[in-house]
mmCIF file of N, CA, C and O in Angstrom:
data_model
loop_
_atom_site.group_PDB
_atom_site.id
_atom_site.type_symbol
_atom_site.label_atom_id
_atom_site.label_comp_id
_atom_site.label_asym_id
_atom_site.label_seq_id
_atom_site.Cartn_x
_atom_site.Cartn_y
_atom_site.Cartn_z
ATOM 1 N N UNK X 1 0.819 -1.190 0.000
ATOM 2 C CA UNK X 1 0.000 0.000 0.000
ATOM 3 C C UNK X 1 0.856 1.245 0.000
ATOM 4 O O UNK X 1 0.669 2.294 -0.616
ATOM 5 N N UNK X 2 1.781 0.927 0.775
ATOM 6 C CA UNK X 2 3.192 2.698 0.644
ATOM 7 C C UNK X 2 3.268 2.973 -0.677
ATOM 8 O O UNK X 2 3.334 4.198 -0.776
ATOM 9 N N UNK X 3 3.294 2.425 -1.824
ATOM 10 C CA UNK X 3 4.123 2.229 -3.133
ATOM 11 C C UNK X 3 2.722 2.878 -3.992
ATOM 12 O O UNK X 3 2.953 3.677 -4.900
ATOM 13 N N UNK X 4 1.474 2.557 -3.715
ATOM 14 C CA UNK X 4 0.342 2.938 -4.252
ATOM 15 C C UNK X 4 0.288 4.669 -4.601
ATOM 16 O O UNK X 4 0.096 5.109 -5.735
ATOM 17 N N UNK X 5 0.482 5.447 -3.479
ATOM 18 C CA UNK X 5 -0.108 6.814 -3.379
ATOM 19 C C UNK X 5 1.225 6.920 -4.003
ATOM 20 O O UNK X 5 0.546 6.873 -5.030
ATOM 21 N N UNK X 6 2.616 7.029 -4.461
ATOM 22 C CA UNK X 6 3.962 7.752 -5.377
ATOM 23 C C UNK X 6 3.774 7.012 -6.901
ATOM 24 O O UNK X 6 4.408 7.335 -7.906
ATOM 25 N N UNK X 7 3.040 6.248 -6.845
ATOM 26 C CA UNK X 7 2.947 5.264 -8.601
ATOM 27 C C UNK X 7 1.428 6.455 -9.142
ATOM 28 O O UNK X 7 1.560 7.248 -10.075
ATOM 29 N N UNK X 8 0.069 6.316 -8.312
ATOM 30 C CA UNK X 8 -0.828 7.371 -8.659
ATOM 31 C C UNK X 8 -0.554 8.967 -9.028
ATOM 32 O O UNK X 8 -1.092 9.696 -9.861
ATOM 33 N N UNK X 9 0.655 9.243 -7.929
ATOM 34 C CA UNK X 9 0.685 10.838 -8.474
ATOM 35 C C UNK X 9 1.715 10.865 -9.588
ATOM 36 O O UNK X 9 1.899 11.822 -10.340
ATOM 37 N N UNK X 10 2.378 9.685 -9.612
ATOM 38 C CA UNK X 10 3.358 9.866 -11.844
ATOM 39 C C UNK X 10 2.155 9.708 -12.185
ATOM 40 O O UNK X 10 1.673 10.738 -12.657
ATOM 41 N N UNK X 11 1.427 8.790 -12.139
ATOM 42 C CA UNK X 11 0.522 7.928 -13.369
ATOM 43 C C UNK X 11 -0.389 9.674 -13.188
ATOM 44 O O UNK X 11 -0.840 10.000 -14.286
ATOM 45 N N UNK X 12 -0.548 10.229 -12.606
ATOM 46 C CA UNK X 12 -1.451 11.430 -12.546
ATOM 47 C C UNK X 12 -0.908 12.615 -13.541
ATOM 48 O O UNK X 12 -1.594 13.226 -14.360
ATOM 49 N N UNK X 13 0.378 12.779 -13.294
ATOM 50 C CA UNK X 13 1.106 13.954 -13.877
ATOM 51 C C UNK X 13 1.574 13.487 -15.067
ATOM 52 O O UNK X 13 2.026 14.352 -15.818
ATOM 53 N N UNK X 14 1.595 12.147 -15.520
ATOM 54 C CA UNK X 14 1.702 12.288 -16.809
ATOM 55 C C UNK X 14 0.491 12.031 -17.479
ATOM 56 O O UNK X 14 0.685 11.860 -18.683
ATOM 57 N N UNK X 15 -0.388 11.964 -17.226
ATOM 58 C CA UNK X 15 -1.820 12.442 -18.020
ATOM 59 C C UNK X 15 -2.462 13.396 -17.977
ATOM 60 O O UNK X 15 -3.463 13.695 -18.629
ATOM 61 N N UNK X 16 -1.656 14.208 -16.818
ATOM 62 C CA UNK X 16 -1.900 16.019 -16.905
ATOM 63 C C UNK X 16 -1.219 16.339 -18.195
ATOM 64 O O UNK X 16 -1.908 16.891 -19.053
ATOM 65 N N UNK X 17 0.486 15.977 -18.556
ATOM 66 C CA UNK X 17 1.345 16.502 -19.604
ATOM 67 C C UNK X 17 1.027 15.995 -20.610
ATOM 68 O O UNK X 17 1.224 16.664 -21.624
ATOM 69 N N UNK X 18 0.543 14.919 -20.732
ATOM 70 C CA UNK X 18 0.010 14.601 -22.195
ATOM 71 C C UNK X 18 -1.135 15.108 -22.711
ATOM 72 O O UNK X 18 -1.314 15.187 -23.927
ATOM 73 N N UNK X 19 -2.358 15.649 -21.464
ATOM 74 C CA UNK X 19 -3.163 16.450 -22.103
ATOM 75 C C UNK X 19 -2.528 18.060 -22.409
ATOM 76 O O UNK X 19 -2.732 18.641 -23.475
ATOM 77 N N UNK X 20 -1.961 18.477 -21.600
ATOM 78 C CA UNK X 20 -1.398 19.508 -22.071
ATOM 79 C C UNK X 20 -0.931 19.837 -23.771
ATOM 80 O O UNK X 20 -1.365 20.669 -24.568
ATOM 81 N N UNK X 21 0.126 18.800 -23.899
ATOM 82 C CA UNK X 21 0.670 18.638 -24.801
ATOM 83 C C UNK X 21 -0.492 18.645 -26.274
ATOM 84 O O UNK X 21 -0.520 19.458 -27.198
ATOM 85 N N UNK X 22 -1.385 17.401 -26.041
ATOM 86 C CA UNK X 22 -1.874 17.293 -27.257
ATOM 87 C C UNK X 22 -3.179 18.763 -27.379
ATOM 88 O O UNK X 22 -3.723 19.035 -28.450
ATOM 89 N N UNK X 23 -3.433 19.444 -26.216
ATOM 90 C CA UNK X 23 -4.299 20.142 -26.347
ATOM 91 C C UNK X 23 -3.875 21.433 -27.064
ATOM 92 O O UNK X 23 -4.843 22.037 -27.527
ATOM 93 N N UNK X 24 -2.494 22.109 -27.314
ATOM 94 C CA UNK X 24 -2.004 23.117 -27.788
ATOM 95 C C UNK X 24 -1.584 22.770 -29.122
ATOM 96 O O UNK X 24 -0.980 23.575 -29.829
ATOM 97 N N UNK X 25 -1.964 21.269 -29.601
ATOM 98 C CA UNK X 25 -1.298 21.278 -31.138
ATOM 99 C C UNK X 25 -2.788 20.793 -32.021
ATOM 100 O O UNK X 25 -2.874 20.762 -33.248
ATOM 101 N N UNK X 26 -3.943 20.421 -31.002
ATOM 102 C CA UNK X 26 -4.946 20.529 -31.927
ATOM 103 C C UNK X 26 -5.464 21.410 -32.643
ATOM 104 O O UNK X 26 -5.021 22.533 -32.401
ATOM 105 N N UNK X 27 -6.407 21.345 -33.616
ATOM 106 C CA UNK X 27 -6.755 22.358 -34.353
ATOM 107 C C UNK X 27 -8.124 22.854 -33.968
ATOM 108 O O UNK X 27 -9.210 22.369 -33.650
ATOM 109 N N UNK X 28 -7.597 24.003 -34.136
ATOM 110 C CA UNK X 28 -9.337 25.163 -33.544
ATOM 111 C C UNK X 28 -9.975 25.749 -34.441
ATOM 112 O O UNK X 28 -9.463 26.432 -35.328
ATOM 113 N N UNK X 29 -11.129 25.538 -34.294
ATOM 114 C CA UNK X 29 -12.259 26.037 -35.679
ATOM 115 C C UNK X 29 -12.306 27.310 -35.516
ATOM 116 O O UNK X 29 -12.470 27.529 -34.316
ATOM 117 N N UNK X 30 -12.242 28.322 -36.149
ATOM 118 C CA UNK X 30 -11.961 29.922 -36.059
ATOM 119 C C UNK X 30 -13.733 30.373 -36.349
ATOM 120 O O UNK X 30 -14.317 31.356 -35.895
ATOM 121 N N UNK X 31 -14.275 29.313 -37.228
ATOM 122 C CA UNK X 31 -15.349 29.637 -38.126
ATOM 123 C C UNK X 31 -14.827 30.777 -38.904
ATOM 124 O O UNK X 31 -13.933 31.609 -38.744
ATOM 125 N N UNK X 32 -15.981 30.432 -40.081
ATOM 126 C CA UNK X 32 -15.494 31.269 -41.750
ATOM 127 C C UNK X 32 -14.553 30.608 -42.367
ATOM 128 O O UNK X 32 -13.919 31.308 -43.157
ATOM 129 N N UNK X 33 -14.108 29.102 -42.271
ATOM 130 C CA UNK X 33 -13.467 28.497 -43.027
ATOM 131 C C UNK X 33 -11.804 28.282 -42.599
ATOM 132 O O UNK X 33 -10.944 27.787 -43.329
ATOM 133 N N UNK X 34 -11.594 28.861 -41.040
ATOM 134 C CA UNK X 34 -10.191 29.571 -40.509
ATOM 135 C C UNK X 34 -10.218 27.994 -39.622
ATOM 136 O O UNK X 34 -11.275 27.711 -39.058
ATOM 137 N N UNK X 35 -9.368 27.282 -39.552
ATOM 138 C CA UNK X 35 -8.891 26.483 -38.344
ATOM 139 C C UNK X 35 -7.032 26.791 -38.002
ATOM 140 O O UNK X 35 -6.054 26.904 -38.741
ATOM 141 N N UNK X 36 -7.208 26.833 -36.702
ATOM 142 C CA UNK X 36 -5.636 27.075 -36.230
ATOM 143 C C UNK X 36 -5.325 26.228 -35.319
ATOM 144 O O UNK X 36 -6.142 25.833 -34.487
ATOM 145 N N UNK X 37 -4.006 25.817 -35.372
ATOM 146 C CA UNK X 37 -3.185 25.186 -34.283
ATOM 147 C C UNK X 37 -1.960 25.910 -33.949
ATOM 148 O O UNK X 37 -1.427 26.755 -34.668
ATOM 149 N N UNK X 38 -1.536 25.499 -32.754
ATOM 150 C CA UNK X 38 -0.592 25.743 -32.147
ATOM 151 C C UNK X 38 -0.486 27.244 -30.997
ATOM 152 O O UNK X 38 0.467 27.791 -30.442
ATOM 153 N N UNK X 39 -2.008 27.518 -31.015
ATOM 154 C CA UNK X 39 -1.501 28.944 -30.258
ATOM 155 C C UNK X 39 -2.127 30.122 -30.751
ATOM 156 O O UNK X 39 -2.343 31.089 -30.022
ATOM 157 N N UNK X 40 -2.448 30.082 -32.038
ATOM 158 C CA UNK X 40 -2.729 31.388 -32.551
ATOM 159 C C UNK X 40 -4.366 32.140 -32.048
ATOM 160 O O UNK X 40 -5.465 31.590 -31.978
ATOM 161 N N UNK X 41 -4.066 33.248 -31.825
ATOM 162 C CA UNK X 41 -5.872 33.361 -31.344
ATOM 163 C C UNK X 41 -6.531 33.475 -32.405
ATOM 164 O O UNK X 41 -5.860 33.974 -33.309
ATOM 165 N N UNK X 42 -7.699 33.187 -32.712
ATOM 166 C CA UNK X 42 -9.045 33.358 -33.348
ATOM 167 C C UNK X 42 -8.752 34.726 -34.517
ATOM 168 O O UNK X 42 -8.452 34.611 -35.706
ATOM 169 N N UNK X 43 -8.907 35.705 -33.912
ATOM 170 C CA UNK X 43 -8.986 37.083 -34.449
ATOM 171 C C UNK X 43 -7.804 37.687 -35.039
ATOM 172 O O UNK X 43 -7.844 38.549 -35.917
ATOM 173 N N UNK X 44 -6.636 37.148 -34.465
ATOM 174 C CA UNK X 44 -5.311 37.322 -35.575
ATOM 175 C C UNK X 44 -5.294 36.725 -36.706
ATOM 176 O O UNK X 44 -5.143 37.341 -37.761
ATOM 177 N N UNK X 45 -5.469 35.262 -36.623
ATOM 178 C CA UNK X 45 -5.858 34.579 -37.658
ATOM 179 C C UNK X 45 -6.375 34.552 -38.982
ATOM 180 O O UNK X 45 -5.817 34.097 -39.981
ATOM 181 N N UNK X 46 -8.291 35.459 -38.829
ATOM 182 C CA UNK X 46 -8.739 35.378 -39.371
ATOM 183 C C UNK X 46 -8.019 36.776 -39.969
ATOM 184 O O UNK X 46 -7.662 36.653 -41.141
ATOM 185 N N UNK X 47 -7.770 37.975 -39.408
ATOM 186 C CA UNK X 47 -6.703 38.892 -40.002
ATOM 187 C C UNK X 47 -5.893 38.540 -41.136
ATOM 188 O O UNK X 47 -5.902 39.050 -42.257
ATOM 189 N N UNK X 48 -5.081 37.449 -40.620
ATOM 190 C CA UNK X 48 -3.942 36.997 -41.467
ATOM 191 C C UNK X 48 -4.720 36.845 -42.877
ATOM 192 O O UNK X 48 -4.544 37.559 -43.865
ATOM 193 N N UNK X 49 -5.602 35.778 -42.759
ATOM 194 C CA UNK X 49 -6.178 35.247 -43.775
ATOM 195 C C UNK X 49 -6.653 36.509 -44.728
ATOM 196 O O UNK X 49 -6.545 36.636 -45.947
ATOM 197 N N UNK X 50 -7.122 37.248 -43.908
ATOM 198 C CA UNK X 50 -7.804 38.508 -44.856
ATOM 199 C C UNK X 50 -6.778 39.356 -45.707
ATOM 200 O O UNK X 50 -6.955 39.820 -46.834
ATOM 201 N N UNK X 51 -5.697 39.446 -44.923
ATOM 202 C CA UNK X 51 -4.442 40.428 -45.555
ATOM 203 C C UNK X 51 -3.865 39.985 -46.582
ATOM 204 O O UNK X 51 -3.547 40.665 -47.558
ATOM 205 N N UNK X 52 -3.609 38.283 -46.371
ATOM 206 C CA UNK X 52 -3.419 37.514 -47.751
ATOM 207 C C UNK X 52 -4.614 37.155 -48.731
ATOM 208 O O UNK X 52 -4.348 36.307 -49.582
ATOM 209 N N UNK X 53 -5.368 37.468 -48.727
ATOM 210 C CA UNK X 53 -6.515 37.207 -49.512
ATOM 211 C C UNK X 53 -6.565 38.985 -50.123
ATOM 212 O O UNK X 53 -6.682 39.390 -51.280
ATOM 213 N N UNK X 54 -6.495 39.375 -49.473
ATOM 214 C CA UNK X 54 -6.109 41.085 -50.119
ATOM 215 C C UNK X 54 -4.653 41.623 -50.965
ATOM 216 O O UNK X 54 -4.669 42.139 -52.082
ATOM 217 N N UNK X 55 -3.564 41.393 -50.233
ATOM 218 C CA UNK X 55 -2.294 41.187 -50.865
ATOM 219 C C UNK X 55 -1.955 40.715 -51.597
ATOM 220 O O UNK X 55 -1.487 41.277 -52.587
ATOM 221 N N UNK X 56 -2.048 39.185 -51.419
ATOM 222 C CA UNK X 56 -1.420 37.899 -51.741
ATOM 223 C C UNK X 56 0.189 37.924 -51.852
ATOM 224 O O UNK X 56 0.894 37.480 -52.759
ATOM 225 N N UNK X 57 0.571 38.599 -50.613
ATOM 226 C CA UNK X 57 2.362 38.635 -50.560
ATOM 227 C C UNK X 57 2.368 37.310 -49.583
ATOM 228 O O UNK X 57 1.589 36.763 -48.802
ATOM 229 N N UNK X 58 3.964 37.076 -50.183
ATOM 230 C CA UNK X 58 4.352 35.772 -49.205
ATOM 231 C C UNK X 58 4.549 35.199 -47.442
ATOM 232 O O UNK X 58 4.504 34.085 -46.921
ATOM 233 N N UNK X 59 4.815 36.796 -46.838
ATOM 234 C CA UNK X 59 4.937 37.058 -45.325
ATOM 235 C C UNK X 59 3.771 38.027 -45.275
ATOM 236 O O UNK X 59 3.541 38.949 -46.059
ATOM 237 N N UNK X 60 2.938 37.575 -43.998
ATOM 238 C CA UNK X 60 2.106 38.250 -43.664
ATOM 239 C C UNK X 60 2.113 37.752 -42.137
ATOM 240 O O UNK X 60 1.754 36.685 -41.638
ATOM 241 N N UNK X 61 2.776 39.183 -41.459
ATOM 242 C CA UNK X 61 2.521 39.409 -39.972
ATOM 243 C C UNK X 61 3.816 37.932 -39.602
ATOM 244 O O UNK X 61 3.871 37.080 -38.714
ATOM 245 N N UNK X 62 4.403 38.151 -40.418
ATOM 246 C CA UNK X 62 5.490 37.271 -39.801
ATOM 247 C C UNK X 62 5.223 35.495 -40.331
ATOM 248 O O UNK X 62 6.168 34.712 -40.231
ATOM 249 N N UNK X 63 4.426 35.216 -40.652
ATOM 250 C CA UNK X 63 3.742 33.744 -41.224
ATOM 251 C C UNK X 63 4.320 33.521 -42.603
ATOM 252 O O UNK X 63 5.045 34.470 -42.901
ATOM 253 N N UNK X 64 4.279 32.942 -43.197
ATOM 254 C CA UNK X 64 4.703 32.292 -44.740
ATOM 255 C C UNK X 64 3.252 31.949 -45.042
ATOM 256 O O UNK X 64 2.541 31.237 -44.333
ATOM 257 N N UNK X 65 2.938 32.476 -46.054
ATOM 258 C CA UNK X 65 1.558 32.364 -46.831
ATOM 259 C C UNK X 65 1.992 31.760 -48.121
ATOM 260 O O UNK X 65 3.103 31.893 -48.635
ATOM 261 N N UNK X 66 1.062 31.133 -48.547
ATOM 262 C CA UNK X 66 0.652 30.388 -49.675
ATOM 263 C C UNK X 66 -1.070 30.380 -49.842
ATOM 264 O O UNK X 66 -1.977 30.422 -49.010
ATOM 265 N N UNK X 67 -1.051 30.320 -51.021
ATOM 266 C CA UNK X 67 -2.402 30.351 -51.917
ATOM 267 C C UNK X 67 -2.695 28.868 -52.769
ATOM 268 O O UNK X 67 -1.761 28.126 -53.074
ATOM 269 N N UNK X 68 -4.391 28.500 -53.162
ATOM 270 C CA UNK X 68 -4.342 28.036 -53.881
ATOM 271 C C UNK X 68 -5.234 28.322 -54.497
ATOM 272 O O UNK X 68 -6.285 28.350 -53.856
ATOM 273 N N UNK X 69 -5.345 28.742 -56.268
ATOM 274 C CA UNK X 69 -6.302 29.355 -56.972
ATOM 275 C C UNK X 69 -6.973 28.229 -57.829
ATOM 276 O O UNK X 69 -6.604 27.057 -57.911
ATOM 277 N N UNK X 70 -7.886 28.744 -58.364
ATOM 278 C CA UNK X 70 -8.719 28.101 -59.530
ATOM 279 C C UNK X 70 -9.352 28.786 -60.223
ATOM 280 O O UNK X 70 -10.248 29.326 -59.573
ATOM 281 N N UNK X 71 -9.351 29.171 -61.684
ATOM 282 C CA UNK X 71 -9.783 29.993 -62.539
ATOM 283 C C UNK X 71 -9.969 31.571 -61.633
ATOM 284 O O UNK X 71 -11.045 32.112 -61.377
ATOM 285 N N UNK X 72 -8.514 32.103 -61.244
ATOM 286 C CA UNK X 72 -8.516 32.991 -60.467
ATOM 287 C C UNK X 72 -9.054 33.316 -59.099
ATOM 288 O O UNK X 72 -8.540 34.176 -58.383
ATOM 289 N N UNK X 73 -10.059 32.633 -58.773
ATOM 290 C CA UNK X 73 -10.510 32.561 -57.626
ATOM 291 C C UNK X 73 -9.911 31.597 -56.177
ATOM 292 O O UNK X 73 -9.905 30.403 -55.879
ATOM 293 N N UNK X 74 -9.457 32.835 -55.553
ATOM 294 C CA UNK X 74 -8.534 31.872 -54.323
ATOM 295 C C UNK X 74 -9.257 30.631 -53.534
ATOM 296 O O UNK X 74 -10.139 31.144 -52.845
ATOM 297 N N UNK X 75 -9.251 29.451 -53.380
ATOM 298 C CA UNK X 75 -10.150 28.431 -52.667
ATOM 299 C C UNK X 75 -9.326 28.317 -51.670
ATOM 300 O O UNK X 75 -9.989 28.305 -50.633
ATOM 301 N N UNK X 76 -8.085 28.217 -51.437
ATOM 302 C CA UNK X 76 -7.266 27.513 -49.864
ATOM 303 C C UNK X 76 -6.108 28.662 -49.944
ATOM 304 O O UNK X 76 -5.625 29.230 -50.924
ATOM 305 N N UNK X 77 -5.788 28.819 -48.257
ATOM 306 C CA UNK X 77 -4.575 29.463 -47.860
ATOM 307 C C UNK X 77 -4.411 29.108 -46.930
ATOM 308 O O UNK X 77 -5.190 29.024 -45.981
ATOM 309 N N UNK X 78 -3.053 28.747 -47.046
ATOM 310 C CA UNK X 78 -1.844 28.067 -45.658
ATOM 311 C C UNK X 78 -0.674 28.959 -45.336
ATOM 312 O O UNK X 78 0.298 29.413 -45.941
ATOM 313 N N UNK X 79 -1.177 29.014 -44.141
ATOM 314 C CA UNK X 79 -0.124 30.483 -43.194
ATOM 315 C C UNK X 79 0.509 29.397 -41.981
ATOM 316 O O UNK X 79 -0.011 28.702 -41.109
ATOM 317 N N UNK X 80 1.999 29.672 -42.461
ATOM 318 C CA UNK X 80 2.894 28.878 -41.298
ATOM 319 C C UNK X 80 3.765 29.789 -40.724
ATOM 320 O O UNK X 80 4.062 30.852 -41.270
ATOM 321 N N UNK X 81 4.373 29.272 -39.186
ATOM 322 C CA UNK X 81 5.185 29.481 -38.242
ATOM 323 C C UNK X 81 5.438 28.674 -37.453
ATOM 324 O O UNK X 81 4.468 28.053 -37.019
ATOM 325 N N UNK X 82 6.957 28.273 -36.855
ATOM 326 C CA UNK X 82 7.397 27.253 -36.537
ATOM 327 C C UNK X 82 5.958 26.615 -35.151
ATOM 328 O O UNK X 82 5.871 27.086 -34.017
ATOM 329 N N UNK X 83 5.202 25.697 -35.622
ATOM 330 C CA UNK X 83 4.729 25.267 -34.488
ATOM 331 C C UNK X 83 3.336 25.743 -34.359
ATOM 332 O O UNK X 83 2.500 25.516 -33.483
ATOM 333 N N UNK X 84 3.272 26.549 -35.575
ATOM 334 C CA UNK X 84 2.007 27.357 -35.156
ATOM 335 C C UNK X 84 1.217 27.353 -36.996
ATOM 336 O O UNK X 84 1.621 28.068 -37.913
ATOM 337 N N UNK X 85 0.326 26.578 -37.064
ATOM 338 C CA UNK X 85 -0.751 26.872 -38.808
ATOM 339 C C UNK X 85 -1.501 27.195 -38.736
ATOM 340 O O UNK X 85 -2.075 26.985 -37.668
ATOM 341 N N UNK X 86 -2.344 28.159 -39.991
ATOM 342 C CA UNK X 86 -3.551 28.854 -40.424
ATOM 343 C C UNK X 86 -3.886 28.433 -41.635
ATOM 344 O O UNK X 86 -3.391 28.658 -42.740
ATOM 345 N N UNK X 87 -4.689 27.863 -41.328
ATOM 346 C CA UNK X 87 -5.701 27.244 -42.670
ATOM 347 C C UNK X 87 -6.904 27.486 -42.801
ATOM 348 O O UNK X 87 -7.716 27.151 -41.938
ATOM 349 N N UNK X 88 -7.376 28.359 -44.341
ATOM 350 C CA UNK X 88 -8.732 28.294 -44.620
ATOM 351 C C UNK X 88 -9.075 28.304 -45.984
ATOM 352 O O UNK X 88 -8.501 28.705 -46.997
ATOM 353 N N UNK X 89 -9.984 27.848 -45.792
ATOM 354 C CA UNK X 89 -10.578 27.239 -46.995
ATOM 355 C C UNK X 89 -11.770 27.532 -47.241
ATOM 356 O O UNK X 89 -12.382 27.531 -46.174
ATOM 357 N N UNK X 90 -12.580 27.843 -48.285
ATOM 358 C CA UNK X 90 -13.924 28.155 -49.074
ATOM 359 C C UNK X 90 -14.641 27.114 -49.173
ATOM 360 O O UNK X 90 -15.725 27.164 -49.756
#
C-alpha cells in the first residue's frame, strides 16, 4: 500500500502533460473556413487570412503564406510558423 499513493501521483502527472501537450497542437475552428493550431488566437488569424486574400504577398505578420487558386478565384490558404498553422478554406 506505501508504493500505491507515489505510482498514482506519476501515473497522474503524466496524463496532466500529455493532455497539455496534445491540447495546444490541436486544431481550432476559427469559423469562416479559418482552423488554427498551435496557439494562434481566433482574431489574428482570421486577419492573417484577410491580408493575404487582399495582398497575396508571401509574409504576412510574420507567417509564410501560400495560396491556392482556380480559374482565379482563391479556394485555400496556408499560413505557417514554426509550431504554429492557419488554414482556410472556401
Amino acid at each position: 500500500m506505501g508504493h500505491f499513493v507515489p505510482i498514482a501521483v506519476l501515473v497522474g502527472l503524466l496524463c496532466a502533460m500529455a493532455l497539455l501537450a496534445t491540447g495546444a497542437s490541436a486544431a481550432v475552428n476559427c469559423g469562416g473556413g479559418v482552423t488554427v493550431t498551435g496557439g494562434t488566437p481566433c482574431w489574428k488569424a482570421k486577419r492573417i487570412v484577410k491580408e493575404f486574400k487582399k495582398t497575396r504577398k508571401g509574409k504576412v505578420q510574420g507567417f509564410s503564406c501560400s495560396g491556392r487558386n482556380s480559374g482565379g478565384r482563391l479556394l485555400a490558404v496556408n499560413c505557417k510558423l514554426p509550431n504554429k498553422k492557419i488554414h482556410w478554406e472556401s
